[in-house]
mmCIF file of N, CA and C in Angstrom:
data_model
loop_
_atom_site.group_PDB
_atom_site.id
_atom_site.type_symbol
_atom_site.label_atom_id
_atom_site.label_comp_id
_atom_site.label_asym_id
_atom_site.label_seq_id
_atom_site.Cartn_x
_atom_site.Cartn_y
_atom_site.Cartn_z
ATOM 1 N N MET A 261 -7.867 27.346 -35.761
ATOM 2 C CA MET A 261 -8.179 27.519 -34.362
ATOM 3 C C MET A 261 -8.875 26.275 -33.818
ATOM 4 N N HIS A 262 -9.828 25.744 -34.598
ATOM 5 C CA HIS A 262 -10.567 24.558 -34.169
ATOM 6 C C HIS A 262 -9.616 23.379 -33.940
ATOM 7 N N ARG A 263 -8.641 23.219 -34.856
ATOM 8 C CA ARG A 263 -7.679 22.121 -34.719
ATOM 9 C C ARG A 263 -6.837 22.286 -33.464
ATOM 10 N N ALA A 264 -6.466 23.485 -33.154
ATOM 11 C CA ALA A 264 -5.648 23.727 -31.965
ATOM 12 C C ALA A 264 -6.427 23.399 -30.704
ATOM 13 N N LEU A 265 -7.702 23.778 -30.661
ATOM 14 C CA LEU A 265 -8.533 23.469 -29.501
ATOM 15 C C LEU A 265 -8.768 21.969 -29.380
ATOM 16 N N THR A 266 -8.994 21.326 -30.525
ATOM 17 C CA THR A 266 -9.209 19.885 -30.513
ATOM 18 C C THR A 266 -7.959 19.175 -30.004
ATOM 19 N N GLY A 267 -6.789 19.606 -30.472
ATOM 20 C CA GLY A 267 -5.533 19.020 -30.008
ATOM 21 C C GLY A 267 -5.332 19.242 -28.524
ATOM 22 N N ALA A 268 -5.640 20.437 -28.038
ATOM 23 C CA ALA A 268 -5.500 20.738 -26.614
ATOM 24 C C ALA A 268 -6.478 19.912 -25.794
ATOM 25 N N ALA A 269 -7.693 19.745 -26.303
ATOM 26 C CA ALA A 269 -8.699 18.951 -25.598
ATOM 27 C C ALA A 269 -8.257 17.493 -25.497
ATOM 28 N N CYS A 270 -7.663 16.981 -26.574
ATOM 29 C CA CYS A 270 -7.175 15.595 -26.547
ATOM 30 C C CYS A 270 -6.069 15.431 -25.516
ATOM 31 N N CYS A 271 -5.148 16.390 -25.482
ATOM 32 C CA CYS A 271 -4.045 16.311 -24.516
ATOM 33 C C CYS A 271 -4.566 16.409 -23.094
ATOM 34 N N THR A 272 -5.542 17.298 -22.875
ATOM 35 C CA THR A 272 -6.124 17.446 -21.543
ATOM 36 C C THR A 272 -6.842 16.163 -21.139
ATOM 37 N N ALA A 273 -7.597 15.578 -22.056
ATOM 38 C CA ALA A 273 -8.317 14.335 -21.763
ATOM 39 C C ALA A 273 -7.337 13.208 -21.441
ATOM 40 N N ALA A 274 -6.246 13.140 -22.194
ATOM 41 C CA ALA A 274 -5.248 12.098 -21.941
ATOM 42 C C ALA A 274 -4.590 12.295 -20.578
ATOM 43 N N ALA A 275 -4.290 13.534 -20.234
ATOM 44 C CA ALA A 275 -3.677 13.816 -18.932
ATOM 45 C C ALA A 275 -4.628 13.463 -17.799
ATOM 46 N N LEU A 276 -5.912 13.776 -17.961
ATOM 47 C CA LEU A 276 -6.896 13.433 -16.936
ATOM 48 C C LEU A 276 -7.032 11.924 -16.791
ATOM 49 N N ALA A 277 -7.020 11.218 -17.907
ATOM 50 C CA ALA A 277 -7.131 9.759 -17.856
ATOM 51 C C ALA A 277 -5.953 9.162 -17.096
ATOM 52 N N LEU A 278 -4.773 9.689 -17.327
ATOM 53 C CA LEU A 278 -3.602 9.190 -16.605
ATOM 54 C C LEU A 278 -3.676 9.531 -15.129
ATOM 55 N N ALA A 279 -4.182 10.719 -14.832
ATOM 56 C CA ALA A 279 -4.247 11.154 -13.436
ATOM 57 C C ALA A 279 -5.285 10.370 -12.649
ATOM 58 N N THR A 280 -6.359 9.928 -13.311
ATOM 59 C CA THR A 280 -7.428 9.230 -12.603
ATOM 60 C C THR A 280 -7.349 7.717 -12.750
ATOM 61 N N ALA A 281 -6.407 7.224 -13.539
ATOM 62 C CA ALA A 281 -6.287 5.776 -13.721
ATOM 63 C C ALA A 281 -5.850 5.137 -12.405
ATOM 64 N N PRO A 282 -6.502 4.047 -12.012
ATOM 65 C CA PRO A 282 -6.120 3.395 -10.754
ATOM 66 C C PRO A 282 -4.729 2.787 -10.870
ATOM 67 N N MET A 283 -4.031 2.807 -9.771
ATOM 68 C CA MET A 283 -2.713 2.179 -9.730
ATOM 69 C C MET A 283 -2.919 0.663 -9.696
ATOM 70 N N PRO A 284 -2.029 -0.076 -10.343
ATOM 71 C CA PRO A 284 -2.174 -1.530 -10.300
ATOM 72 C C PRO A 284 -2.019 -2.034 -8.865
ATOM 73 N N ALA A 285 -2.805 -3.037 -8.534
ATOM 74 C CA ALA A 285 -2.747 -3.620 -7.188
ATOM 75 C C ALA A 285 -1.444 -4.384 -7.022
ATOM 76 N N SER A 286 -0.877 -4.303 -5.849
ATOM 77 C CA SER A 286 0.336 -5.070 -5.597
ATOM 78 C C SER A 286 -0.058 -6.517 -5.303
ATOM 79 N N ALA A 287 0.831 -7.418 -5.633
ATOM 80 C CA ALA A 287 0.556 -8.839 -5.423
ATOM 81 C C ALA A 287 0.468 -9.140 -3.928
ATOM 82 N N VAL A 288 -0.445 -10.027 -3.585
ATOM 83 C CA VAL A 288 -0.607 -10.439 -2.191
ATOM 84 C C VAL A 288 0.493 -11.436 -1.844
ATOM 85 N N THR A 289 1.127 -11.240 -0.721
ATOM 86 C CA THR A 289 2.061 -12.227 -0.197
ATOM 87 C C THR A 289 1.261 -13.107 0.751
ATOM 88 N N TYR A 290 1.057 -14.356 0.353
ATOM 89 C CA TYR A 290 0.187 -15.237 1.126
ATOM 90 C C TYR A 290 0.820 -15.622 2.451
ATOM 91 N N SER A 291 -0.017 -15.672 3.476
ATOM 92 C CA SER A 291 0.427 -16.124 4.791
ATOM 93 C C SER A 291 -0.472 -17.281 5.200
ATOM 94 N N CYS A 292 -0.666 -17.508 6.449
ATOM 95 C CA CYS A 292 -1.368 -18.673 6.981
ATOM 96 C C CYS A 292 -2.725 -18.920 6.307
ATOM 97 N N GLY A 293 -2.831 -20.033 5.583
ATOM 98 C CA GLY A 293 -4.103 -20.440 5.003
ATOM 99 C C GLY A 293 -4.599 -19.600 3.853
ATOM 100 N N GLY A 294 -3.731 -18.872 3.184
ATOM 101 C CA GLY A 294 -4.153 -17.990 2.104
ATOM 102 C C GLY A 294 -4.402 -18.670 0.772
ATOM 103 N N ARG A 295 -3.952 -19.908 0.627
ATOM 104 C CA ARG A 295 -4.143 -20.660 -0.620
ATOM 105 C C ARG A 295 -4.837 -21.983 -0.312
ATOM 106 N N TYR A 296 -5.590 -22.489 -1.274
ATOM 107 C CA TYR A 296 -6.316 -23.736 -1.016
ATOM 108 C C TYR A 296 -5.374 -24.912 -0.790
ATOM 109 N N THR A 297 -4.170 -24.876 -1.347
ATOM 110 C CA THR A 297 -3.226 -25.974 -1.118
ATOM 111 C C THR A 297 -2.722 -26.001 0.327
ATOM 112 N N ASP A 298 -2.910 -24.919 1.079
ATOM 113 C CA ASP A 298 -2.541 -24.910 2.503
ATOM 114 C C ASP A 298 -3.425 -25.855 3.317
ATOM 115 N N TYR A 299 -4.554 -26.279 2.746
ATOM 116 C CA TYR A 299 -5.502 -27.172 3.416
ATOM 117 C C TYR A 299 -5.430 -28.599 2.870
ATOM 118 N N VAL A 300 -5.135 -28.750 1.564
ATOM 119 C CA VAL A 300 -5.214 -30.073 0.931
ATOM 120 C C VAL A 300 -3.869 -30.660 0.512
ATOM 121 N N GLY A 301 -2.843 -29.828 0.368
ATOM 122 C CA GLY A 301 -1.547 -30.281 -0.134
ATOM 123 C C GLY A 301 -1.410 -29.965 -1.609
ATOM 124 N N ALA A 302 -0.198 -29.660 -2.034
ATOM 125 C CA ALA A 302 0.039 -29.288 -3.430
ATOM 126 C C ALA A 302 0.389 -30.486 -4.303
ATOM 127 N N LEU A 303 1.275 -31.353 -3.822
ATOM 128 C CA LEU A 303 1.736 -32.486 -4.630
ATOM 129 C C LEU A 303 1.136 -33.813 -4.200
ATOM 130 N N VAL A 304 0.914 -33.980 -2.904
ATOM 131 C CA VAL A 304 0.276 -35.188 -2.369
ATOM 132 C C VAL A 304 -0.831 -34.753 -1.416
ATOM 133 N N VAL A 305 -1.812 -35.637 -1.231
ATOM 134 C CA VAL A 305 -2.921 -35.324 -0.327
ATOM 135 C C VAL A 305 -2.381 -35.191 1.089
ATOM 136 N N ASP A 306 -2.725 -34.093 1.733
ATOM 137 C CA ASP A 306 -2.272 -33.836 3.099
ATOM 138 C C ASP A 306 -3.125 -34.618 4.096
ATOM 139 N N ALA A 307 -2.673 -34.651 5.339
ATOM 140 C CA ALA A 307 -3.375 -35.362 6.418
ATOM 141 C C ALA A 307 -4.718 -34.700 6.713
ATOM 142 N N PRO A 308 -5.706 -35.488 7.155
ATOM 143 C CA PRO A 308 -6.999 -34.906 7.524
ATOM 144 C C PRO A 308 -6.906 -34.136 8.841
ATOM 145 N N PHE A 309 -7.828 -33.204 9.012
ATOM 146 C CA PHE A 309 -8.006 -32.503 10.284
ATOM 147 C C PHE A 309 -8.991 -33.326 11.106
ATOM 148 N N VAL A 310 -8.699 -33.544 12.383
ATOM 149 C CA VAL A 310 -9.571 -34.332 13.250
ATOM 150 C C VAL A 310 -9.804 -33.547 14.530
ATOM 151 N N GLY A 311 -11.044 -33.575 15.020
ATOM 152 C CA GLY A 311 -11.352 -32.872 16.264
ATOM 153 C C GLY A 311 -12.802 -33.042 16.637
ATOM 154 N N THR A 312 -13.379 -31.990 17.195
ATOM 155 C CA THR A 312 -14.770 -32.055 17.645
ATOM 156 C C THR A 312 -15.526 -30.790 17.282
ATOM 157 N N ALA A 313 -16.831 -30.974 17.150
ATOM 158 C CA ALA A 313 -17.779 -29.866 17.042
ATOM 159 C C ALA A 313 -18.630 -29.935 18.302
ATOM 160 N N VAL A 314 -18.806 -28.815 18.991
ATOM 161 C CA VAL A 314 -19.515 -28.805 20.274
ATOM 162 C C VAL A 314 -20.731 -27.891 20.183
ATOM 163 N N LEU A 315 -21.889 -28.450 20.560
ATOM 164 C CA LEU A 315 -23.137 -27.686 20.603
ATOM 165 C C LEU A 315 -23.857 -28.044 21.895
ATOM 166 N N ASP A 316 -24.217 -27.048 22.657
ATOM 167 C CA ASP A 316 -24.923 -27.245 23.934
ATOM 168 C C ASP A 316 -24.195 -28.232 24.845
ATOM 169 N N GLY A 317 -22.875 -28.145 24.874
ATOM 170 C CA GLY A 317 -22.078 -29.001 25.744
ATOM 171 C C GLY A 317 -21.870 -30.413 25.237
ATOM 172 N N VAL A 318 -22.444 -30.753 24.092
ATOM 173 C CA VAL A 318 -22.306 -32.098 23.533
ATOM 174 C C VAL A 318 -21.242 -32.077 22.440
ATOM 175 N N SER A 319 -20.212 -32.932 22.610
ATOM 176 C CA SER A 319 -19.126 -33.035 21.634
ATOM 177 C C SER A 319 -19.484 -34.041 20.557
ATOM 178 N N ARG A 320 -19.173 -33.699 19.338
ATOM 179 C CA ARG A 320 -19.389 -34.601 18.200
ATOM 180 C C ARG A 320 -18.057 -34.742 17.470
ATOM 181 N N ALA A 321 -17.668 -35.952 17.155
ATOM 182 C CA ALA A 321 -16.429 -36.168 16.408
ATOM 183 C C ALA A 321 -16.556 -35.522 15.032
ATOM 184 N N MET A 322 -15.490 -34.868 14.596
ATOM 185 C CA MET A 322 -15.512 -34.175 13.304
ATOM 186 C C MET A 322 -14.197 -34.419 12.580
ATOM 187 N N THR A 323 -14.302 -34.717 11.292
ATOM 188 C CA THR A 323 -13.131 -34.888 10.433
ATOM 189 C C THR A 323 -13.306 -34.023 9.195
ATOM 190 N N VAL A 324 -12.265 -33.297 8.847
ATOM 191 C CA VAL A 324 -12.237 -32.500 7.616
ATOM 192 C C VAL A 324 -11.051 -33.032 6.818
ATOM 193 N N ALA A 325 -11.340 -33.745 5.727
ATOM 194 C CA ALA A 325 -10.288 -34.451 4.997
ATOM 195 C C ALA A 325 -10.175 -33.962 3.556
ATOM 196 N N PRO A 326 -8.948 -33.681 3.110
ATOM 197 C CA PRO A 326 -8.745 -33.361 1.697
ATOM 198 C C PRO A 326 -9.130 -34.561 0.838
ATOM 199 N N VAL A 327 -9.716 -34.301 -0.324
ATOM 200 C CA VAL A 327 -10.107 -35.381 -1.230
ATOM 201 C C VAL A 327 -8.957 -35.728 -2.166
ATOM 202 N N LYS A 328 -8.299 -34.710 -2.717
ATOM 203 C CA LYS A 328 -7.110 -34.947 -3.536
ATOM 204 C C LYS A 328 -6.220 -33.714 -3.512
ATOM 205 N N ALA A 329 -4.956 -33.922 -3.834
ATOM 206 C CA ALA A 329 -3.983 -32.831 -3.805
ATOM 207 C C ALA A 329 -4.305 -31.801 -4.879
ATOM 208 N N ASP A 330 -3.925 -30.566 -4.613
ATOM 209 C CA ASP A 330 -4.042 -29.462 -5.562
ATOM 210 C C ASP A 330 -5.463 -29.309 -6.101
ATOM 211 N N ASP A 331 -6.451 -29.518 -5.231
ATOM 212 C CA ASP A 331 -7.857 -29.383 -5.619
ATOM 213 C C ASP A 331 -8.626 -28.824 -4.429
ATOM 214 N N ASN A 332 -9.614 -28.005 -4.698
ATOM 215 C CA ASN A 332 -10.353 -27.360 -3.599
ATOM 216 C C ASN A 332 -11.581 -28.170 -3.187
ATOM 217 N N MET A 333 -11.360 -29.431 -2.825
ATOM 218 C CA MET A 333 -12.462 -30.283 -2.391
ATOM 219 C C MET A 333 -12.129 -30.923 -1.047
ATOM 220 N N LEU A 334 -13.124 -30.887 -0.148
ATOM 221 C CA LEU A 334 -12.979 -31.485 1.178
ATOM 222 C C LEU A 334 -14.132 -32.434 1.455
ATOM 223 N N SER A 335 -13.862 -33.433 2.281
ATOM 224 C CA SER A 335 -14.892 -34.313 2.815
ATOM 225 C C SER A 335 -15.040 -33.959 4.293
ATOM 226 N N VAL A 336 -16.245 -33.578 4.697
ATOM 227 C CA VAL A 336 -16.511 -33.177 6.083
ATOM 228 C C VAL A 336 -17.453 -34.204 6.696
ATOM 229 N N ASP A 337 -17.025 -34.796 7.819
ATOM 230 C CA ASP A 337 -17.800 -35.834 8.491
ATOM 231 C C ASP A 337 -18.023 -35.416 9.943
ATOM 232 N N ILE A 338 -19.288 -35.385 10.361
ATOM 233 C CA ILE A 338 -19.633 -35.071 11.750
ATOM 234 C C ILE A 338 -20.513 -36.199 12.274
ATOM 235 N N VAL A 339 -20.124 -36.775 13.413
ATOM 236 C CA VAL A 339 -20.889 -37.866 14.011
ATOM 237 C C VAL A 339 -21.879 -37.266 15.005
ATOM 238 N N THR A 340 -23.169 -37.498 14.758
ATOM 239 C CA THR A 340 -24.235 -36.980 15.613
ATOM 240 C C THR A 340 -25.053 -38.143 16.136
ATOM 241 N N ALA A 341 -25.143 -38.281 17.437
ATOM 242 C CA ALA A 341 -25.946 -39.331 18.075
ATOM 243 C C ALA A 341 -25.679 -40.695 17.451
ATOM 244 N N GLY A 342 -24.400 -41.004 17.255
ATOM 245 C CA GLY A 342 -24.030 -42.311 16.728
ATOM 246 C C GLY A 342 -24.161 -42.439 15.225
ATOM 247 N N GLN A 343 -24.641 -41.408 14.554
ATOM 248 C CA GLN A 343 -24.784 -41.445 13.103
ATOM 249 C C GLN A 343 -23.773 -40.500 12.473
ATOM 250 N N SER A 344 -23.086 -40.987 11.472
ATOM 251 C CA SER A 344 -22.118 -40.167 10.763
ATOM 252 C C SER A 344 -22.813 -39.471 9.599
ATOM 253 N N ARG A 345 -22.603 -38.184 9.500
ATOM 254 C CA ARG A 345 -23.165 -37.414 8.383
ATOM 255 C C ARG A 345 -22.002 -36.777 7.646
ATOM 256 N N GLN A 346 -21.913 -37.073 6.354
ATOM 257 C CA GLN A 346 -20.747 -36.689 5.573
ATOM 258 C C GLN A 346 -21.155 -35.900 4.341
ATOM 259 N N THR A 347 -20.327 -34.939 3.973
ATOM 260 C CA THR A 347 -20.515 -34.147 2.759
ATOM 261 C C THR A 347 -19.169 -34.003 2.071
ATOM 262 N N THR A 348 -19.153 -34.161 0.766
ATOM 263 C CA THR A 348 -17.957 -33.883 -0.021
ATOM 264 C C THR A 348 -18.310 -32.777 -0.996
ATOM 265 N N ALA A 349 -17.557 -31.683 -0.933
ATOM 266 C CA ALA A 349 -17.871 -30.534 -1.784
ATOM 267 C C ALA A 349 -16.662 -29.613 -1.900
ATOM 268 N N ASP A 350 -16.747 -28.707 -2.853
ATOM 269 C CA ASP A 350 -15.723 -27.674 -2.999
ATOM 270 C C ASP A 350 -15.719 -26.770 -1.780
ATOM 271 N N PHE A 351 -14.581 -26.190 -1.489
ATOM 272 C CA PHE A 351 -14.493 -25.186 -0.431
ATOM 273 C C PHE A 351 -13.938 -23.899 -1.021
ATOM 274 N N GLU A 352 -14.078 -22.836 -0.281
ATOM 275 C CA GLU A 352 -13.641 -21.519 -0.735
ATOM 276 C C GLU A 352 -12.675 -20.930 0.289
ATOM 277 N N VAL A 353 -11.619 -20.309 -0.199
ATOM 278 C CA VAL A 353 -10.680 -19.589 0.662
ATOM 279 C C VAL A 353 -10.780 -18.115 0.304
ATOM 280 N N ARG A 354 -11.030 -17.301 1.302
ATOM 281 C CA ARG A 354 -11.022 -15.847 1.119
ATOM 282 C C ARG A 354 -9.784 -15.320 1.830
ATOM 283 N N THR A 355 -9.083 -14.432 1.172
ATOM 284 C CA THR A 355 -7.813 -13.934 1.695
ATOM 285 C C THR A 355 -7.913 -12.453 2.002
ATOM 286 N N ASP A 356 -7.471 -12.064 3.195
ATOM 287 C CA ASP A 356 -7.490 -10.646 3.567
ATOM 288 C C ASP A 356 -6.253 -9.940 2.994
ATOM 289 N N PRO A 357 -6.148 -8.619 3.151
ATOM 290 C CA PRO A 357 -5.022 -7.882 2.562
ATOM 291 C C PRO A 357 -3.644 -8.331 3.057
ATOM 292 N N THR A 358 -3.586 -8.993 4.201
ATOM 293 C CA THR A 358 -2.292 -9.469 4.713
ATOM 294 C C THR A 358 -1.923 -10.836 4.147
ATOM 295 N N GLY A 359 -2.824 -11.448 3.371
ATOM 296 C CA GLY A 359 -2.569 -12.765 2.804
ATOM 297 C C GLY A 359 -3.057 -13.903 3.667
ATOM 298 N N ARG A 360 -3.666 -13.583 4.799
ATOM 299 C CA ARG A 360 -4.188 -14.608 5.715
ATOM 300 C C ARG A 360 -5.536 -15.099 5.189
ATOM 301 N N GLY A 361 -5.759 -16.405 5.257
ATOM 302 C CA GLY A 361 -6.964 -16.993 4.710
ATOM 303 C C GLY A 361 -8.075 -17.210 5.714
ATOM 304 N N GLN A 362 -9.272 -17.400 5.174
ATOM 305 C CA GLN A 362 -10.443 -17.841 5.924
ATOM 306 C C GLN A 362 -11.125 -18.860 5.028
ATOM 307 N N ILE A 363 -11.482 -20.019 5.583
ATOM 308 C CA ILE A 363 -12.054 -21.093 4.782
ATOM 309 C C ILE A 363 -13.561 -21.188 5.009
ATOM 310 N N PHE A 364 -14.284 -21.425 3.916
ATOM 311 C CA PHE A 364 -15.727 -21.666 3.924
ATOM 312 C C PHE A 364 -15.938 -23.023 3.268
ATOM 313 N N PHE A 365 -16.693 -23.916 3.926
ATOM 314 C CA PHE A 365 -16.895 -25.263 3.400
ATOM 315 C C PHE A 365 -18.319 -25.724 3.693
ATOM 316 N N SER A 366 -18.741 -26.767 2.992
ATOM 317 C CA SER A 366 -20.083 -27.316 3.181
ATOM 318 C C SER A 366 -20.086 -28.367 4.280
ATOM 319 N N SER A 367 -21.206 -28.410 5.010
ATOM 320 C CA SER A 367 -21.477 -29.516 5.931
ATOM 321 C C SER A 367 -22.830 -30.082 5.513
ATOM 322 N N TYR A 368 -23.242 -31.186 6.100
ATOM 323 C CA TYR A 368 -24.513 -31.798 5.697
ATOM 324 C C TYR A 368 -25.706 -30.898 5.981
ATOM 325 N N SER A 369 -25.562 -29.933 6.875
ATOM 326 C CA SER A 369 -26.691 -29.053 7.215
ATOM 327 C C SER A 369 -26.479 -27.608 6.796
ATOM 328 N N GLY A 370 -25.429 -27.336 6.061
ATOM 329 C CA GLY A 370 -25.195 -25.947 5.657
ATOM 330 C C GLY A 370 -23.734 -25.676 5.410
ATOM 331 N N GLU A 371 -23.219 -24.663 6.108
ATOM 332 C CA GLU A 371 -21.857 -24.215 5.842
ATOM 333 C C GLU A 371 -21.033 -24.158 7.118
ATOM 334 N N GLY A 372 -19.738 -24.326 6.952
ATOM 335 C CA GLY A 372 -18.785 -24.110 8.029
ATOM 336 C C GLY A 372 -17.878 -22.960 7.646
ATOM 337 N N VAL A 373 -17.389 -22.241 8.643
ATOM 338 C CA VAL A 373 -16.496 -21.112 8.387
ATOM 339 C C VAL A 373 -15.461 -21.037 9.503
ATOM 340 N N SER A 374 -14.231 -20.751 9.124
ATOM 341 C CA SER A 374 -13.182 -20.625 10.135
ATOM 342 C C SER A 374 -13.242 -19.256 10.795
ATOM 343 N N THR A 375 -12.909 -19.236 12.084
ATOM 344 C CA THR A 375 -12.756 -17.976 12.807
ATOM 345 C C THR A 375 -11.305 -17.774 13.212
ATOM 346 N N ASN A 376 -10.505 -18.854 13.158
ATOM 347 C CA ASN A 376 -9.079 -18.748 13.450
ATOM 348 C C ASN A 376 -8.346 -19.920 12.811
ATOM 349 N N LEU A 377 -7.156 -19.642 12.327
ATOM 350 C CA LEU A 377 -6.285 -20.665 11.751
ATOM 351 C C LEU A 377 -4.949 -20.625 12.468
ATOM 352 N N ILE A 378 -4.324 -21.790 12.578
ATOM 353 C CA ILE A 378 -2.954 -21.861 13.077
ATOM 354 C C ILE A 378 -2.144 -22.594 12.020
ATOM 355 N N CYS A 379 -0.983 -22.052 11.718
ATOM 356 C CA CYS A 379 -0.100 -22.671 10.739
ATOM 357 C C CYS A 379 1.237 -22.983 11.385
ATOM 358 N N ALA A 380 1.835 -24.070 10.932
ATOM 359 C CA ALA A 380 3.200 -24.380 11.341
ATOM 360 C C ALA A 380 4.103 -23.444 10.535
ATOM 361 N N ASP A 381 5.348 -23.785 10.382
ATOM 362 C CA ASP A 381 6.229 -22.970 9.548
ATOM 363 C C ASP A 381 5.637 -22.862 8.152
ATOM 364 N N GLY A 382 5.623 -21.676 7.599
ATOM 365 C CA GLY A 382 5.070 -21.470 6.271
ATOM 366 C C GLY A 382 3.582 -21.196 6.335
ATOM 367 N N THR A 383 2.862 -21.655 5.317
ATOM 368 C CA THR A 383 1.440 -21.338 5.210
ATOM 369 C C THR A 383 0.529 -22.538 5.425
ATOM 370 N N ARG A 384 1.082 -23.737 5.639
ATOM 371 C CA ARG A 384 0.275 -24.953 5.819
ATOM 372 C C ARG A 384 -0.534 -24.871 7.109
ATOM 373 N N VAL A 385 -1.846 -25.050 6.984
ATOM 374 C CA VAL A 385 -2.748 -24.967 8.132
ATOM 375 C C VAL A 385 -2.663 -26.252 8.951
ATOM 376 N N THR A 386 -2.503 -26.100 10.284
ATOM 377 C CA THR A 386 -2.464 -27.259 11.180
ATOM 378 C C THR A 386 -3.642 -27.277 12.149
ATOM 379 N N SER A 387 -4.370 -26.171 12.267
ATOM 380 C CA SER A 387 -5.531 -26.122 13.161
ATOM 381 C C SER A 387 -6.547 -25.122 12.619
ATOM 382 N N ILE A 388 -7.810 -25.524 12.654
ATOM 383 C CA ILE A 388 -8.914 -24.654 12.232
ATOM 384 C C ILE A 388 -9.924 -24.594 13.370
ATOM 385 N N THR A 389 -10.317 -23.400 13.746
ATOM 386 C CA THR A 389 -11.388 -23.178 14.721
ATOM 387 C C THR A 389 -12.468 -22.382 14.014
ATOM 388 N N GLY A 390 -13.736 -22.685 14.318
ATOM 389 C CA GLY A 390 -14.804 -21.939 13.667
ATOM 390 C C GLY A 390 -16.179 -22.398 14.078
ATOM 391 N N LEU A 391 -17.141 -22.137 13.198
ATOM 392 C CA LEU A 391 -18.536 -22.535 13.390
ATOM 393 C C LEU A 391 -18.967 -23.386 12.210
ATOM 394 N N VAL A 392 -19.744 -24.442 12.495
ATOM 395 C CA VAL A 392 -20.242 -25.315 11.443
ATOM 396 C C VAL A 392 -21.720 -25.603 11.693
ATOM 397 N N ALA A 393 -22.499 -25.611 10.622
ATOM 398 C CA ALA A 393 -23.921 -25.923 10.732
ATOM 399 C C ALA A 393 -24.107 -27.415 10.990
ATOM 400 N N THR A 394 -24.994 -27.739 11.942
ATOM 401 C CA THR A 394 -25.410 -29.123 12.178
ATOM 402 C C THR A 394 -26.933 -29.137 12.155
ATOM 403 N N GLN A 395 -27.518 -30.317 12.191
ATOM 404 C CA GLN A 395 -28.983 -30.395 12.164
ATOM 405 C C GLN A 395 -29.609 -29.751 13.391
ATOM 406 N N ASP A 396 -28.826 -29.595 14.465
ATOM 407 C CA ASP A 396 -29.347 -29.010 15.703
ATOM 408 C C ASP A 396 -28.973 -27.545 15.884
ATOM 409 N N GLY A 397 -28.250 -26.976 14.931
ATOM 410 C CA GLY A 397 -27.832 -25.580 15.026
ATOM 411 C C GLY A 397 -26.334 -25.440 14.827
ATOM 412 N N PRO A 398 -25.828 -24.209 14.884
ATOM 413 C CA PRO A 398 -24.394 -23.998 14.670
ATOM 414 C C PRO A 398 -23.563 -24.492 15.852
ATOM 415 N N ALA A 399 -22.513 -25.232 15.541
ATOM 416 C CA ALA A 399 -21.620 -25.779 16.571
ATOM 417 C C ALA A 399 -20.239 -25.157 16.423
ATOM 418 N N GLU A 400 -19.592 -24.905 17.551
ATOM 419 C CA GLU A 400 -18.201 -24.457 17.530
ATOM 420 C C GLU A 400 -17.323 -25.682 17.298
ATOM 421 N N PHE A 401 -16.319 -25.530 16.431
ATOM 422 C CA PHE A 401 -15.452 -26.681 16.176
ATOM 423 C C PHE A 401 -13.980 -26.286 16.236
ATOM 424 N N THR A 402 -13.176 -27.286 16.539
ATOM 425 C CA THR A 402 -11.721 -27.189 16.426
ATOM 426 C C THR A 402 -11.239 -28.514 15.868
ATOM 427 N N VAL A 403 -10.496 -28.442 14.771
ATOM 428 C CA VAL A 403 -9.902 -29.636 14.166
ATOM 429 C C VAL A 403 -8.416 -29.356 13.947
ATOM 430 N N THR A 404 -7.600 -30.392 14.142
ATOM 431 C CA THR A 404 -6.151 -30.229 14.006
ATOM 432 C C THR A 404 -5.563 -31.389 13.218
ATOM 433 N N ARG A 405 -4.325 -31.196 12.787
ATOM 434 C CA ARG A 405 -3.553 -32.271 12.158
ATOM 435 C C ARG A 405 -2.084 -32.045 12.480
ATOM 436 N N PRO A 406 -1.316 -33.121 12.392
ATOM 437 C CA PRO A 406 0.121 -32.980 12.708
ATOM 438 C C PRO A 406 0.834 -32.108 11.682
#
């Protein structure tokens, strides 16, 4: 009798484990900016993003340039009052369930984050809009590339 109960308990436990086991996640289909190579290039270094960061009505030239292909490193340069302030550091891409990316990167005074991306055909990013830390506070920025 004990063996029969033990066998039944094992079968019940196995059935419960199967019933409660999480389903495997489906693979994400990446869309605009979902991979770090969408910002830097996969085989060759892509073109830099160039634009402005604006704080309190004052525009500052801003460049976000890939350091090398197939690597998550950017050089961010913001010109403030005639002085260029540059940071080279790793960046992070966070991807939502639709495969769309959001980029987080370092600036000389903190962090920058995208609030909108525009991509040409495919997933290559051609425009980034967001907020970036400057010594005077957070500035809204837009940078683009061909």
